[in-house]
PDB file of C-alpha atoms in Angstrom:
ATOM      1  CA  UNK K   1       0.000   0.000   0.000  1.00  0.00           C
ATOM      2  CA  UNK K   2       2.951   2.318   0.517  1.00  0.00           C
ATOM      3  CA  UNK K   3       3.661   2.430  -3.223  1.00  0.00           C
ATOM      4  CA  UNK K   4      -0.005   3.078  -4.045  1.00  0.00           C
ATOM      5  CA  UNK K   5      -0.038   5.948  -1.545  1.00  0.00           C
ATOM      6  CA  UNK K   6       3.155   7.236  -3.168  1.00  0.00           C
ATOM      7  CA  UNK K   7       1.514   7.207  -6.602  1.00  0.00           C
ATOM      8  CA  UNK K   8      -1.556   9.061  -5.328  1.00  0.00           C
ATOM      9  CA  UNK K   9       0.568  11.655  -3.523  1.00  0.00           C
ATOM     10  CA  UNK K  10       2.678  12.243  -6.620  1.00  0.00           C
ATOM     11  CA  UNK K  11      -0.451  12.642  -8.746  1.00  0.00           C
ATOM     12  CA  UNK K  12      -1.921  15.224  -6.333  1.00  0.00           C
ATOM     13  CA  UNK K  13       1.380  17.115  -6.081  1.00  0.00           C
ATOM     14  CA  UNK K  14       1.956  17.144  -9.835  1.00  0.00           C
ATOM     15  CA  UNK K  15      -1.633  18.240 -10.497  1.00  0.00           C
ATOM     16  CA  UNK K  16      -1.306  21.107  -8.016  1.00  0.00           C
ATOM     17  CA  UNK K  17       2.004  22.387  -9.374  1.00  0.00           C
ATOM     18  CA  UNK K  18       0.871  22.240 -13.000  1.00  0.00           C
ATOM     19  CA  UNK K  19      -2.430  23.921 -12.169  1.00  0.00           C
ATOM     20  CA  UNK K  20      -0.549  26.835 -10.617  1.00  0.00           C
ATOM     21  CA  UNK K  21       1.924  27.092 -13.501  1.00  0.00           C
ATOM     22  CA  UNK K  22      -0.826  26.891 -16.133  1.00  0.00           C
ATOM     23  CA  UNK K  23      -2.657  29.787 -14.480  1.00  0.00           C
ATOM     24  CA  UNK K  24       0.357  32.060 -14.991  1.00  0.00           C
ATOM     25  CA  UNK K  25       1.070  33.967 -18.220  1.00  0.00           C
ATOM     26  CA  UNK K  26       2.789  31.723 -20.765  1.00  0.00           C
ATOM     27  CA  UNK K  27       6.554  32.154 -20.711  1.00  0.00           C
ATOM     28  CA  UNK K  28       9.501  30.053 -21.869  1.00  0.00           C
ATOM     29  CA  UNK K  29       9.848  28.708 -18.309  1.00  0.00           C
ATOM     30  CA  UNK K  30       6.208  27.628 -17.946  1.00  0.00           C
ATOM     31  CA  UNK K  31       6.181  26.257 -21.493  1.00  0.00           C
ATOM     32  CA  UNK K  32       9.021  23.901 -20.559  1.00  0.00           C
ATOM     33  CA  UNK K  33       8.113  23.249 -16.926  1.00  0.00           C
ATOM     34  CA  UNK K  34       4.500  22.116 -17.436  1.00  0.00           C
ATOM     35  CA  UNK K  35       5.190  19.193 -19.826  1.00  0.00           C
ATOM     36  CA  UNK K  36       8.353  18.247 -17.896  1.00  0.00           C
ATOM     37  CA  UNK K  37       6.493  18.043 -14.574  1.00  0.00           C
ATOM     38  CA  UNK K  38       3.612  16.204 -16.260  1.00  0.00           C
ATOM     39  CA  UNK K  39       6.000  13.627 -17.722  1.00  0.00           C
ATOM     40  CA  UNK K  40       7.877  13.107 -14.447  1.00  0.00           C
ATOM     41  CA  UNK K  41       4.554  12.719 -12.647  1.00  0.00           C
ATOM     42  CA  UNK K  42       3.430   9.988 -15.041  1.00  0.00           C
ATOM     43  CA  UNK K  43       6.744   8.152 -14.634  1.00  0.00           C
ATOM     44  CA  UNK K  44       6.491   8.308 -10.822  1.00  0.00           C
ATOM     45  CA  UNK K  45       2.870   7.061 -10.923  1.00  0.00           C
ATOM     46  CA  UNK K  46       3.962   4.257 -13.267  1.00  0.00           C
ATOM     47  CA  UNK K  47       6.658   3.233 -10.762  1.00  0.00           C
ATOM     48  CA  UNK K  48       4.252   3.313  -7.844  1.00  0.00           C
ATOM     49  CA  UNK K  49       1.471   1.385  -9.603  1.00  0.00           C
ATOM     50  CA  UNK K  50       3.785  -1.343 -10.932  1.00  0.00           C
ATOM     51  CA  UNK K  51       5.404  -1.899  -7.531  1.00  0.00           C
ATOM     52  CA  UNK K  52       2.216  -1.427  -5.526  1.00  0.00           C
ATOM     53  CA  UNK K  53       0.180  -3.965  -7.516  1.00  0.00           C
ATOM     54  CA  UNK K  54       3.264  -6.184  -8.043  1.00  0.00           C
ATOM     55  CA  UNK K  55       2.809  -6.282 -11.810  1.00  0.00           C
ATOM     56  CA  UNK K  56       5.090  -8.810 -13.481  1.00  0.00           C
ATOM     57  CA  UNK K  57       8.097  -7.301 -15.296  1.00  0.00           C
ATOM     58  CA  UNK K  58       7.137  -9.477 -18.257  1.00  0.00           C
ATOM     59  CA  UNK K  59       3.933  -7.453 -18.612  1.00  0.00           C
ATOM     60  CA  UNK K  60       5.197  -4.009 -17.609  1.00  0.00           C
ATOM     61  CA  UNK K  61       8.609  -3.327 -16.062  1.00  0.00           C
ATOM     62  CA  UNK K  62       9.004  -0.420 -13.652  1.00  0.00           C
ATOM     63  CA  UNK K  63      10.809   2.705 -14.913  1.00  0.00           C
ATOM     64  CA  UNK K  64      13.656   2.031 -12.472  1.00  0.00           C
ATOM     65  CA  UNK K  65      14.209  -1.380 -14.099  1.00  0.00           C
ATOM     66  CA  UNK K  66      14.227   0.210 -17.554  1.00  0.00           C
ATOM     67  CA  UNK K  67      16.768   2.821 -16.430  1.00  0.00           C
ATOM     68  CA  UNK K  68      18.982   0.110 -14.910  1.00  0.00           C
ATOM     69  CA  UNK K  69      18.824  -1.946 -18.110  1.00  0.00           C
ATOM     70  CA  UNK K  70      19.483   1.176 -20.178  1.00  0.00           C
ATOM     71  CA  UNK K  71      22.629   1.927 -18.178  1.00  0.00           C
ATOM     72  CA  UNK K  72      23.809  -1.677 -18.418  1.00  0.00           C
ATOM     73  CA  UNK K  73      23.185  -1.943 -22.186  1.00  0.00           C
ATOM     74  CA  UNK K  74      24.619   1.295 -23.551  1.00  0.00           C
ATOM     75  CA  UNK K  75      26.951  -0.617 -25.871  1.00  0.00           C
ATOM     76  CA  UNK K  76      24.102  -2.599 -27.418  1.00  0.00           C
ATOM     77  CA  UNK K  77      21.860   0.463 -27.630  1.00  0.00           C
ATOM     78  CA  UNK K  78      24.569   2.500 -29.351  1.00  0.00           C
ATOM     79  CA  UNK K  79      25.232  -0.267 -31.887  1.00  0.00           C
ATOM     80  CA  UNK K  80      21.499  -0.508 -32.619  1.00  0.00           C
ATOM     81  CA  UNK K  81      21.258   3.286 -32.878  1.00  0.00           C
ATOM     82  CA  UNK K  82      24.009   3.455 -35.488  1.00  0.00           C
ATOM     83  CA  UNK K  83      22.530   0.584 -37.512  1.00  0.00           C
ATOM     84  CA  UNK K  84      18.917   1.785 -37.493  1.00  0.00           C
ATOM     85  CA  UNK K  85      19.055   5.562 -37.182  1.00  0.00           C
ATOM     86  CA  UNK K  86      22.300   6.599 -38.872  1.00  0.00           C
ATOM     87  CA  UNK K  87      22.565   3.959 -41.579  1.00  0.00           C
ATOM     88  CA  UNK K  88      18.915   3.148 -42.223  1.00  0.00           C
ATOM     89  CA  UNK K  89      16.685   6.070 -41.263  1.00  0.00           C
ATOM     90  CA  UNK K  90      18.992   9.036 -41.882  1.00  0.00           C
ATOM     91  CA  UNK K  91      20.383   7.836 -45.210  1.00  0.00           C
ATOM     92  CA  UNK K  92      16.885   6.982 -46.446  1.00  0.00           C
ATOM     93  CA  UNK K  93      15.582  10.341 -45.213  1.00  0.00           C
ATOM     94  CA  UNK K  94      18.251  12.301 -47.087  1.00  0.00           C
ATOM     95  CA  UNK K  95      17.847  10.268 -50.291  1.00  0.00           C
ATOM     96  CA  UNK K  96      14.046  10.264 -50.173  1.00  0.00           C
ATOM     97  CA  UNK K  97      13.542  13.936 -49.340  1.00  0.00           C
ATOM     98  CA  UNK K  98      16.318  15.101 -51.666  1.00  0.00           C
ATOM     99  CA  UNK K  99      15.011  13.151 -54.658  1.00  0.00           C
ATOM    100  CA  UNK K 100      11.429  14.216 -53.879  1.00  0.00           C
ATOM    101  CA  UNK K 101      12.480  17.871 -53.907  1.00  0.00           C
ATOM    102  CA  UNK K 102      14.177  17.505 -57.309  1.00  0.00           C
ATOM    103  CA  UNK K 103      11.218  15.621 -58.754  1.00  0.00           C
ATOM    104  CA  UNK K 104       8.875  18.311 -57.404  1.00  0.00           C
ATOM    105  CA  UNK K 105      10.770  20.906 -59.464  1.00  0.00           C
ATOM    106  CA  UNK K 106      10.254  18.759 -62.583  1.00  0.00           C
ATOM    107  CA  UNK K 107       6.575  18.229 -61.727  1.00  0.00           C
ATOM    108  CA  UNK K 108       6.143  21.975 -61.340  1.00  0.00           C
ATOM    109  CA  UNK K 109       7.917  22.582 -64.648  1.00  0.00           C
ATOM    110  CA  UNK K 110       6.061  19.974 -66.708  1.00  0.00           C
ATOM    111  CA  UNK K 111       2.315  19.700 -66.171  1.00  0.00           C
ATOM    112  CA  UNK K 112       2.003  16.163 -67.592  1.00  0.00           C
ATOM    113  CA  UNK K 113       4.167  14.909 -64.725  1.00  0.00           C
ATOM    114  CA  UNK K 114       1.813  16.530 -62.229  1.00  0.00           C
ATOM    115  CA  UNK K 115      -1.175  14.768 -63.786  1.00  0.00           C
ATOM    116  CA  UNK K 116       0.565  11.413 -64.046  1.00  0.00           C
ATOM    117  CA  UNK K 117       2.834  11.200 -61.002  1.00  0.00           C
ATOM    118  CA  UNK K 118       0.779  12.692 -58.176  1.00  0.00           C
ATOM    119  CA  UNK K 119      -2.105  10.154 -58.443  1.00  0.00           C
ATOM    120  CA  UNK K 120       0.471   7.360 -58.418  1.00  0.00           C
ATOM    121  CA  UNK K 121       2.071   9.018 -55.395  1.00  0.00           C
ATOM    122  CA  UNK K 122      -1.221   9.055 -53.506  1.00  0.00           C
ATOM    123  CA  UNK K 123      -1.625   5.347 -54.250  1.00  0.00           C
ATOM    124  CA  UNK K 124       1.897   4.428 -53.106  1.00  0.00           C
ATOM    125  CA  UNK K 125       1.617   6.591 -49.990  1.00  0.00           C
ATOM    126  CA  UNK K 126      -1.456   4.571 -48.972  1.00  0.00           C
ATOM    127  CA  UNK K 127       0.423   1.249 -49.126  1.00  0.00           C
ATOM    128  CA  UNK K 128       1.164  -0.172 -45.642  1.00  0.00           C
ATOM    129  CA  UNK K 129       4.826  -0.416 -44.690  1.00  0.00           C
ATOM    130  CA  UNK K 130       4.366  -4.023 -43.552  1.00  0.00           C
ATOM    131  CA  UNK K 131       3.430  -4.851 -47.144  1.00  0.00           C
ATOM    132  CA  UNK K 132       6.371  -3.087 -48.764  1.00  0.00           C
ATOM    133  CA  UNK K 133       9.098  -3.963 -46.267  1.00  0.00           C
ATOM    134  CA  UNK K 134       9.386  -7.728 -46.997  1.00  0.00           C
ATOM    135  CA  UNK K 135       9.594  -7.061 -50.744  1.00  0.00           C
ATOM    136  CA  UNK K 136      12.305  -4.411 -50.393  1.00  0.00           C
ATOM    137  CA  UNK K 137      14.245  -6.618 -47.961  1.00  0.00           C
ATOM    138  CA  UNK K 138      14.267  -9.368 -50.592  1.00  0.00           C
ATOM    139  CA  UNK K 139      15.374  -6.888 -53.276  1.00  0.00           C
ATOM    140  CA  UNK K 140      18.104  -5.054 -51.364  1.00  0.00           C
ATOM    141  CA  UNK K 141      19.265  -7.662 -48.850  1.00  0.00           C
ATOM    142  CA  UNK K 142      19.099  -7.910 -45.078  1.00  0.00           C
ATOM    143  CA  UNK K 143      21.522  -5.107 -44.179  1.00  0.00           C
ATOM    144  CA  UNK K 144      20.780  -1.382 -43.762  1.00  0.00           C
ATOM    145  CA  UNK K 145      20.346  -0.773 -47.518  1.00  0.00           C
ATOM    146  CA  UNK K 146      16.908  -2.399 -47.549  1.00  0.00           C
ATOM    147  CA  UNK K 147      15.855  -0.343 -44.516  1.00  0.00           C
ATOM    148  CA  UNK K 148      16.981   2.839 -46.266  1.00  0.00           C
ATOM    149  CA  UNK K 149      14.943   1.771 -49.316  1.00  0.00           C
ATOM    150  CA  UNK K 150      11.824   1.384 -47.155  1.00  0.00           C
ATOM    151  CA  UNK K 151      12.411   4.847 -45.691  1.00  0.00           C
ATOM    152  CA  UNK K 152      12.851   6.342 -49.179  1.00  0.00           C
ATOM    153  CA  UNK K 153       9.492   4.918 -50.283  1.00  0.00           C
ATOM    154  CA  UNK K 154       7.787   6.168 -47.116  1.00  0.00           C
ATOM    155  CA  UNK K 155       9.114   9.739 -47.171  1.00  0.00           C
ATOM    156  CA  UNK K 156       9.272  10.373 -50.931  1.00  0.00           C
ATOM    157  CA  UNK K 157       5.640  11.093 -51.716  1.00  0.00           C
ATOM    158  CA  UNK K 158       4.707  13.127 -48.594  1.00  0.00           C
ATOM    159  CA  UNK K 159       7.718  15.323 -49.332  1.00  0.00           C
ATOM    160  CA  UNK K 160       6.821  15.498 -53.035  1.00  0.00           C
ATOM    161  CA  UNK K 161       3.193  16.476 -52.448  1.00  0.00           C
ATOM    162  CA  UNK K 162       4.077  19.166 -49.891  1.00  0.00           C
ATOM    163  CA  UNK K 163       6.780  20.671 -52.109  1.00  0.00           C
ATOM    164  CA  UNK K 164       4.550  20.753 -55.194  1.00  0.00           C
ATOM    165  CA  UNK K 165       1.783  22.385 -53.183  1.00  0.00           C
ATOM    166  CA  UNK K 166       4.230  24.928 -51.792  1.00  0.00           C
ATOM    167  CA  UNK K 167       5.527  25.853 -55.238  1.00  0.00           C
ATOM    168  CA  UNK K 168       1.943  26.675 -56.222  1.00  0.00           C
ATOM    169  CA  UNK K 169       1.399  28.915 -53.196  1.00  0.00           C
ATOM    170  CA  UNK K 170       2.560  32.199 -54.737  1.00  0.00           C
ATOM    171  CA  UNK K 171      -0.262  34.269 -56.227  1.00  0.00           C
ATOM    172  CA  UNK K 172      -0.763  35.026 -59.914  1.00  0.00           C
ATOM    173  CA  UNK K 173      -0.229  38.728 -59.190  1.00  0.00           C
ATOM    174  CA  UNK K 174       3.177  38.026 -57.669  1.00  0.00           C
ATOM    175  CA  UNK K 175       4.222  35.901 -60.651  1.00  0.00           C
ATOM    176  CA  UNK K 176       2.984  38.555 -63.088  1.00  0.00           C
ATOM    177  CA  UNK K 177       5.025  41.149 -61.221  1.00  0.00           C
ATOM    178  CA  UNK K 178       8.149  39.021 -61.609  1.00  0.00           C
ATOM    179  CA  UNK K 179       7.486  38.722 -65.341  1.00  0.00           C
ATOM    180  CA  UNK K 180       7.174  42.484 -65.669  1.00  0.00           C
ATOM    181  CA  UNK K 181      10.690  42.699 -64.218  1.00  0.00           C
ATOM    182  CA  UNK K 182      11.886  40.351 -66.959  1.00  0.00           C
ATOM    183  CA  UNK K 183      12.449  37.382 -64.627  1.00  0.00           C
ATOM    184  CA  UNK K 184      12.438  33.949 -66.252  1.00  0.00           C
ATOM    185  CA  UNK K 185      11.211  30.673 -64.763  1.00  0.00           C
ATOM    186  CA  UNK K 186      14.360  29.846 -62.802  1.00  0.00           C
ATOM    187  CA  UNK K 187      14.788  33.370 -61.442  1.00  0.00           C
ATOM    188  CA  UNK K 188      11.148  33.432 -60.345  1.00  0.00           C
ATOM    189  CA  UNK K 189      11.595  30.014 -58.791  1.00  0.00           C
ATOM    190  CA  UNK K 190      14.663  31.099 -56.829  1.00  0.00           C
ATOM    191  CA  UNK K 191      13.513  34.568 -55.793  1.00  0.00           C
ATOM    192  CA  UNK K 192       9.774  34.074 -55.251  1.00  0.00           C
ATOM    193  CA  UNK K 193       8.386  30.573 -55.379  1.00  0.00           C
ATOM    194  CA  UNK K 194      10.943  28.652 -53.359  1.00  0.00           C
ATOM    195  CA  UNK K 195      10.886  31.131 -50.440  1.00  0.00           C
ATOM    196  CA  UNK K 196       7.075  31.040 -50.489  1.00  0.00           C
ATOM    197  CA  UNK K 197       7.159  27.232 -50.524  1.00  0.00           C
ATOM    198  CA  UNK K 198       9.451  26.899 -47.504  1.00  0.00           C
ATOM    199  CA  UNK K 199       6.661  26.402 -44.906  1.00  0.00           C
ATOM    200  CA  UNK K 200       5.251  23.568 -47.044  1.00  0.00           C
ATOM    201  CA  UNK K 201       8.698  22.067 -47.625  1.00  0.00           C
ATOM    202  CA  UNK K 202       9.460  22.040 -43.908  1.00  0.00           C
ATOM    203  CA  UNK K 203       6.049  20.544 -43.213  1.00  0.00           C
ATOM    204  CA  UNK K 204       7.031  17.682 -45.513  1.00  0.00           C
ATOM    205  CA  UNK K 205      10.419  17.380 -43.806  1.00  0.00           C
ATOM    206  CA  UNK K 206       8.783  17.183 -40.371  1.00  0.00           C
ATOM    207  CA  UNK K 207       6.318  14.526 -41.501  1.00  0.00           C
ATOM    208  CA  UNK K 208       9.170  12.577 -43.092  1.00  0.00           C
ATOM    209  CA  UNK K 209      11.278  12.800 -39.918  1.00  0.00           C
ATOM    210  CA  UNK K 210       8.736  10.693 -38.020  1.00  0.00           C
ATOM    211  CA  UNK K 211       8.063   8.308 -40.904  1.00  0.00           C
ATOM    212  CA  UNK K 212      11.778   7.639 -41.432  1.00  0.00           C
ATOM    213  CA  UNK K 213      12.390   6.190 -37.974  1.00  0.00           C
ATOM    214  CA  UNK K 214       9.159   4.183 -38.027  1.00  0.00           C
ATOM    215  CA  UNK K 215       9.972   2.741 -41.443  1.00  0.00           C
ATOM    216  CA  UNK K 216      13.543   1.756 -40.508  1.00  0.00           C
ATOM    217  CA  UNK K 217      12.448   0.016 -37.288  1.00  0.00           C
ATOM    218  CA  UNK K 218       9.503  -1.829 -38.846  1.00  0.00           C
ATOM    219  CA  UNK K 219      11.611  -2.955 -41.820  1.00  0.00           C
ATOM    220  CA  UNK K 220      14.024  -4.661 -39.418  1.00  0.00           C
ATOM    221  CA  UNK K 221      11.228  -6.943 -38.249  1.00  0.00           C
ATOM    222  CA  UNK K 222      11.347  -8.651 -41.653  1.00  0.00           C
ATOM    223  CA  UNK K 223      15.068  -9.335 -41.834  1.00  0.00           C
ATOM    224  CA  UNK K 224      18.158  -7.797 -40.325  1.00  0.00           C
ATOM    225  CA  UNK K 225      21.705  -8.636 -39.250  1.00  0.00           C
ATOM    226  CA  UNK K 226      22.173  -9.268 -35.534  1.00  0.00           C
ATOM    227  CA  UNK K 227      21.860  -5.604 -34.633  1.00  0.00           C
ATOM    228  CA  UNK K 228      19.334  -2.811 -35.027  1.00  0.00           C
ATOM    229  CA  UNK K 229      16.483  -1.423 -32.951  1.00  0.00           C
ATOM    230  CA  UNK K 230      13.759  -3.382 -34.737  1.00  0.00           C
ATOM    231  CA  UNK K 231      15.802  -6.586 -34.547  1.00  0.00           C
ATOM    232  CA  UNK K 232      16.468  -6.045 -30.831  1.00  0.00           C
ATOM    233  CA  UNK K 233      12.813  -5.335 -30.040  1.00  0.00           C
ATOM    234  CA  UNK K 234      11.660  -8.418 -31.951  1.00  0.00           C
ATOM    235  CA  UNK K 235      14.164 -10.816 -30.374  1.00  0.00           C
ATOM    236  CA  UNK K 236      13.847  -9.342 -26.871  1.00  0.00           C
ATOM    237  CA  UNK K 237      10.081  -9.825 -26.905  1.00  0.00           C
ATOM    238  CA  UNK K 238      10.666 -13.478 -27.724  1.00  0.00           C
ATOM    239  CA  UNK K 239      13.120 -13.711 -24.815  1.00  0.00           C
ATOM    240  CA  UNK K 240      10.674 -11.898 -22.470  1.00  0.00           C
ATOM    241  CA  UNK K 241      13.323  -9.214 -21.873  1.00  0.00           C
ATOM    242  CA  UNK K 242      10.764  -6.422 -21.767  1.00  0.00           C
ATOM    243  CA  UNK K 243      13.103  -4.063 -19.934  1.00  0.00           C
ATOM    244  CA  UNK K 244      15.421  -4.056 -22.974  1.00  0.00           C
ATOM    245  CA  UNK K 245      12.440  -3.570 -25.272  1.00  0.00           C
ATOM    246  CA  UNK K 246      11.427  -0.497 -23.295  1.00  0.00           C
ATOM    247  CA  UNK K 247      15.030   0.764 -23.328  1.00  0.00           C
ATOM    248  CA  UNK K 248      14.966   0.591 -27.136  1.00  0.00           C
ATOM    249  CA  UNK K 249      11.607   2.387 -27.144  1.00  0.00           C
ATOM    250  CA  UNK K 250      13.097   5.147 -24.969  1.00  0.00           C
ATOM    251  CA  UNK K 251      15.977   5.554 -27.438  1.00  0.00           C
ATOM    252  CA  UNK K 252      13.513   5.700 -30.348  1.00  0.00           C
ATOM    253  CA  UNK K 253      11.392   8.303 -28.558  1.00  0.00           C
ATOM    254  CA  UNK K 254      14.400  10.492 -27.741  1.00  0.00           C
ATOM    255  CA  UNK K 255      15.800  10.230 -31.266  1.00  0.00           C
ATOM    256  CA  UNK K 256      12.427  10.889 -32.899  1.00  0.00           C
ATOM    257  CA  UNK K 257      11.739  13.921 -30.726  1.00  0.00           C
ATOM    258  CA  UNK K 258      15.244  15.324 -31.288  1.00  0.00           C
ATOM    259  CA  UNK K 259      14.997  14.751 -35.045  1.00  0.00           C
ATOM    260  CA  UNK K 260      11.619  16.491 -35.290  1.00  0.00           C
ATOM    261  CA  UNK K 261      12.741  19.286 -32.983  1.00  0.00           C
ATOM    262  CA  UNK K 262      15.908  19.878 -35.007  1.00  0.00           C
ATOM    263  CA  UNK K 263      13.908  20.242 -38.226  1.00  0.00           C
ATOM    264  CA  UNK K 264      11.493  22.591 -36.442  1.00  0.00           C
ATOM    265  CA  UNK K 265      14.372  24.773 -35.203  1.00  0.00           C
ATOM    266  CA  UNK K 266      15.792  25.031 -38.720  1.00  0.00           C
ATOM    267  CA  UNK K 267      12.320  25.890 -39.987  1.00  0.00           C
ATOM    268  CA  UNK K 268      12.007  28.702 -37.449  1.00  0.00           C
ATOM    269  CA  UNK K 269      15.342  30.145 -38.563  1.00  0.00           C
ATOM    270  CA  UNK K 270      14.531  29.901 -42.284  1.00  0.00           C
ATOM    271  CA  UNK K 271      10.848  30.935 -42.213  1.00  0.00           C
ATOM    272  CA  UNK K 272      11.029  33.559 -39.450  1.00  0.00           C
ATOM    273  CA  UNK K 273       8.997  35.873 -41.689  1.00  0.00           C
ATOM    274  CA  UNK K 274       5.989  33.526 -41.898  1.00  0.00           C
ATOM    275  CA  UNK K 275       2.938  34.249 -39.683  1.00  0.00           C
ATOM    276  CA  UNK K 276       3.123  30.749 -38.166  1.00  0.00           C
ATOM    277  CA  UNK K 277       6.461  31.670 -36.541  1.00  0.00           C
ATOM    278  CA  UNK K 278       5.260  34.913 -34.984  1.00  0.00           C
ATOM    279  CA  UNK K 279       4.413  34.005 -31.439  1.00  0.00           C
TER     280      UNK K 279
END
């Protein structure tokens, strides 16, 4: 009962602190403190509930067990991080988003590509990753190259659609004004249309940042060398080592949040002029 009382006390304390902070004017401090306190409160309640009700670690390990396993498995976690995130997700993200951006320029330049490619893109984007991953693993092998290929397929069309939409965002009056100055297609693209498209482009990059990590991890379920986050999660579940599974999930959550946050910071620096950044 002591652990249950601890969980209840933490919940009451966290609720009270966050209620007071939320009532204050929004500042950088309160914007960071409220979600941090909320997250720490949930972790403490998790610890108290698991220990108080004596839940089996096979079903749900306590946060303290996950932290201990994390500290004891840093070598394995780092090896899996390099295999999945650096080799698989990041390489596929760069290739997929970069090629989508170049294709979007061609689609914008030639209307028949817009009519032919975008419907195909909508179809491919709707395909489930668990259907594509086994095929691409058979095509490209069991190492990181097949995981990068899955990521390329997942991020290509969201990036393409957002970029094409962004390139169409400038008004006809703005384009006519550029023509009156004697600007050709490429000058107009560089000076007007690409800057106007930046919010859409970064929206595609942010969507792709989450899809890339998901695609690389899921692809490893269908074939991988003896390392990688997806491989480790799959084998650890079979071994009932749920604390290691949760340690891998923690790494994935941290990496995914940092990846998304990094793209968002770059977006704020590049599109500081856009109304969405004025707050």
